[in-house]
């Protein structure tokens, strides 16, 4: 027969069944199933670790939110929490240190430009 410019041979179509030992085929199938289960187990472990790390992060954020709520309630009552005072004084000290560093650098550049 000639179909579409190609000569076709009569008989079965497709690949010929390979003469593979049935025991070897079953063993390959078992090994493939073992590997599949191992990959699935690793995937589940990874996802469980991911979920637990996210849950820990959520708990930490909830605690932080609760702390901020308490601070706001205290400030509404006219009290300034000691933590906020510490933050403010820490920022002021940091600004003072930055200013002193800038002044020291400016002094060094002026001293270097003054020397011939």
PDB file of C-alpha atoms in Angstrom:
ATOM      1  CA  UNK A   1       0.000   0.000   0.000  1.00  0.00           C
ATOM      2  CA  UNK A   2       1.096   3.554  -0.689  1.00  0.00           C
ATOM      3  CA  UNK A   3      -0.289   6.229   1.626  1.00  0.00           C
ATOM      4  CA  UNK A   4       0.954   9.797   1.502  1.00  0.00           C
ATOM      5  CA  UNK A   5       4.040   8.807  -0.489  1.00  0.00           C
ATOM      6  CA  UNK A   6       5.096   6.152   2.014  1.00  0.00           C
ATOM      7  CA  UNK A   7       4.989   2.436   1.585  1.00  0.00           C
ATOM      8  CA  UNK A   8       3.199   0.690   4.416  1.00  0.00           C
ATOM      9  CA  UNK A   9       3.750  -2.920   5.252  1.00  0.00           C
ATOM     10  CA  UNK A  10       0.800  -5.026   6.212  1.00  0.00           C
ATOM     11  CA  UNK A  11       0.659  -6.351   9.774  1.00  0.00           C
ATOM     12  CA  UNK A  12       0.799  -4.965  13.307  1.00  0.00           C
ATOM     13  CA  UNK A  13       1.326  -1.272  13.953  1.00  0.00           C
ATOM     14  CA  UNK A  14       3.394   0.320  16.719  1.00  0.00           C
ATOM     15  CA  UNK A  15       6.381  -1.072  18.522  1.00  0.00           C
ATOM     16  CA  UNK A  16       6.897  -4.712  18.951  1.00  0.00           C
ATOM     17  CA  UNK A  17       6.570  -5.899  22.508  1.00  0.00           C
ATOM     18  CA  UNK A  18      10.009  -6.329  23.996  1.00  0.00           C
ATOM     19  CA  UNK A  19      10.733  -9.724  25.341  1.00  0.00           C
ATOM     20  CA  UNK A  20      11.598  -8.597  28.855  1.00  0.00           C
ATOM     21  CA  UNK A  21      11.752 -10.943  31.739  1.00  0.00           C
ATOM     22  CA  UNK A  22       8.547 -10.544  33.751  1.00  0.00           C
ATOM     23  CA  UNK A  23      10.431 -10.674  37.099  1.00  0.00           C
ATOM     24  CA  UNK A  24      12.783  -7.893  36.022  1.00  0.00           C
ATOM     25  CA  UNK A  25       9.824  -5.781  34.916  1.00  0.00           C
ATOM     26  CA  UNK A  26       8.080  -6.281  38.259  1.00  0.00           C
ATOM     27  CA  UNK A  27      11.273  -5.419  40.159  1.00  0.00           C
ATOM     28  CA  UNK A  28      11.701  -2.194  38.153  1.00  0.00           C
ATOM     29  CA  UNK A  29       8.109  -1.302  38.935  1.00  0.00           C
ATOM     30  CA  UNK A  30       8.641  -1.930  42.662  1.00  0.00           C
ATOM     31  CA  UNK A  31      11.841   0.136  42.652  1.00  0.00           C
ATOM     32  CA  UNK A  32      10.078   2.984  40.875  1.00  0.00           C
ATOM     33  CA  UNK A  33       7.262   2.873  43.445  1.00  0.00           C
ATOM     34  CA  UNK A  34       9.801   2.970  46.313  1.00  0.00           C
ATOM     35  CA  UNK A  35      11.515   6.001  44.806  1.00  0.00           C
ATOM     36  CA  UNK A  36       8.167   7.715  44.279  1.00  0.00           C
ATOM     37  CA  UNK A  37       7.187   7.148  47.919  1.00  0.00           C
ATOM     38  CA  UNK A  38      10.572   8.457  49.075  1.00  0.00           C
ATOM     39  CA  UNK A  39      10.162  11.634  46.988  1.00  0.00           C
ATOM     40  CA  UNK A  40       6.644  12.083  48.333  1.00  0.00           C
ATOM     41  CA  UNK A  41       7.891  11.692  51.912  1.00  0.00           C
ATOM     42  CA  UNK A  42      10.613  14.318  51.347  1.00  0.00           C
ATOM     43  CA  UNK A  43       8.101  16.689  49.788  1.00  0.00           C
ATOM     44  CA  UNK A  44       5.761  16.329  52.778  1.00  0.00           C
ATOM     45  CA  UNK A  45       8.649  16.877  55.232  1.00  0.00           C
ATOM     46  CA  UNK A  46       9.663  20.031  53.380  1.00  0.00           C
ATOM     47  CA  UNK A  47       6.105  21.358  53.420  1.00  0.00           C
ATOM     48  CA  UNK A  48       5.682  20.559  57.132  1.00  0.00           C
ATOM     49  CA  UNK A  49       8.902  22.428  57.951  1.00  0.00           C
ATOM     50  CA  UNK A  50       7.727  25.355  55.859  1.00  0.00           C
ATOM     51  CA  UNK A  51       4.373  25.456  57.653  1.00  0.00           C
ATOM     52  CA  UNK A  52       5.966  25.241  61.097  1.00  0.00           C
ATOM     53  CA  UNK A  53       8.431  28.044  60.334  1.00  0.00           C
ATOM     54  CA  UNK A  54       5.590  30.245  59.085  1.00  0.00           C
ATOM     55  CA  UNK A  55       3.537  29.438  62.198  1.00  0.00           C
ATOM     56  CA  UNK A  56       6.464  30.485  64.415  1.00  0.00           C
ATOM     57  CA  UNK A  57       6.777  33.735  62.457  1.00  0.00           C
ATOM     58  CA  UNK A  58       3.044  34.386  62.858  1.00  0.00           C
ATOM     59  CA  UNK A  59       3.249  33.799  66.628  1.00  0.00           C
ATOM     60  CA  UNK A  60       6.173  36.203  66.914  1.00  0.00           C
ATOM     61  CA  UNK A  61       4.284  38.854  64.950  1.00  0.00           C
ATOM     62  CA  UNK A  62       1.178  38.385  67.113  1.00  0.00           C
ATOM     63  CA  UNK A  63       3.274  38.892  70.259  1.00  0.00           C
ATOM     64  CA  UNK A  64       4.812  42.021  68.768  1.00  0.00           C
ATOM     65  CA  UNK A  65       1.353  43.330  67.825  1.00  0.00           C
ATOM     66  CA  UNK A  66       0.089  42.684  71.357  1.00  0.00           C
ATOM     67  CA  UNK A  67       3.073  44.576  72.765  1.00  0.00           C
ATOM     68  CA  UNK A  68       2.326  47.560  70.510  1.00  0.00           C
ATOM     69  CA  UNK A  69      -1.341  47.469  71.544  1.00  0.00           C
ATOM     70  CA  UNK A  70      -0.317  47.615  75.206  1.00  0.00           C
ATOM     71  CA  UNK A  71       2.017  50.519  74.491  1.00  0.00           C
ATOM     72  CA  UNK A  72      -0.780  52.407  72.709  1.00  0.00           C
ATOM     73  CA  UNK A  73      -3.210  51.791  75.585  1.00  0.00           C
ATOM     74  CA  UNK A  74      -0.605  53.040  78.060  1.00  0.00           C
ATOM     75  CA  UNK A  75       0.006  56.181  75.992  1.00  0.00           C
ATOM     76  CA  UNK A  76      -3.765  56.779  75.754  1.00  0.00           C
ATOM     77  CA  UNK A  77      -3.777  56.820  79.578  1.00  0.00           C
ATOM     78  CA  UNK A  78      -0.967  59.398  79.543  1.00  0.00           C
ATOM     79  CA  UNK A  79       1.833  57.033  80.493  1.00  0.00           C
ATOM     80  CA  UNK A  80       4.932  56.593  78.377  1.00  0.00           C
ATOM     81  CA  UNK A  81       6.228  53.010  78.491  1.00  0.00           C
ATOM     82  CA  UNK A  82       9.857  52.599  79.499  1.00  0.00           C
ATOM     83  CA  UNK A  83      10.567  50.707  76.277  1.00  0.00           C
ATOM     84  CA  UNK A  84       9.562  53.709  74.186  1.00  0.00           C
ATOM     85  CA  UNK A  85      11.669  56.001  76.369  1.00  0.00           C
ATOM     86  CA  UNK A  86      14.612  53.677  75.823  1.00  0.00           C
ATOM     87  CA  UNK A  87      14.003  53.687  72.075  1.00  0.00           C
ATOM     88  CA  UNK A  88      13.797  57.459  71.972  1.00  0.00           C
ATOM     89  CA  UNK A  89      16.924  57.996  74.055  1.00  0.00           C
ATOM     90  CA  UNK A  90      18.715  55.355  71.984  1.00  0.00           C
ATOM     91  CA  UNK A  91      17.793  57.218  68.784  1.00  0.00           C
ATOM     92  CA  UNK A  92      18.937  60.507  70.296  1.00  0.00           C
ATOM     93  CA  UNK A  93      22.230  58.960  71.335  1.00  0.00           C
ATOM     94  CA  UNK A  94      22.626  57.472  67.856  1.00  0.00           C
ATOM     95  CA  UNK A  95      22.000  60.871  66.251  1.00  0.00           C
ATOM     96  CA  UNK A  96      24.486  62.488  68.608  1.00  0.00           C
ATOM     97  CA  UNK A  97      27.114  59.884  67.711  1.00  0.00           C
ATOM     98  CA  UNK A  98      26.456  60.367  63.985  1.00  0.00           C
ATOM     99  CA  UNK A  99      26.811  64.128  64.350  1.00  0.00           C
ATOM    100  CA  UNK A 100      30.074  63.782  66.256  1.00  0.00           C
ATOM    101  CA  UNK A 101      31.420  61.417  63.580  1.00  0.00           C
ATOM    102  CA  UNK A 102      30.427  63.879  60.829  1.00  0.00           C
ATOM    103  CA  UNK A 103      32.128  66.714  62.704  1.00  0.00           C
ATOM    104  CA  UNK A 104      35.262  64.641  63.201  1.00  0.00           C
ATOM    105  CA  UNK A 105      35.398  63.780  59.484  1.00  0.00           C
ATOM    106  CA  UNK A 106      34.840  67.404  58.549  1.00  0.00           C
ATOM    107  CA  UNK A 107      37.657  68.431  60.877  1.00  0.00           C
ATOM    108  CA  UNK A 108      40.028  65.901  59.309  1.00  0.00           C
ATOM    109  CA  UNK A 109      39.255  67.059  55.770  1.00  0.00           C
ATOM    110  CA  UNK A 110      39.801  70.694  56.781  1.00  0.00           C
ATOM    111  CA  UNK A 111      43.093  69.802  58.440  1.00  0.00           C
ATOM    112  CA  UNK A 112      44.250  67.871  55.371  1.00  0.00           C
ATOM    113  CA  UNK A 113      43.249  70.685  52.967  1.00  0.00           C
ATOM    114  CA  UNK A 114      45.128  73.229  55.118  1.00  0.00           C
ATOM    115  CA  UNK A 115      48.449  71.342  54.829  1.00  0.00           C
ATOM    116  CA  UNK A 116      50.403  72.078  51.596  1.00  0.00           C
TER     117      UNK A 116
END
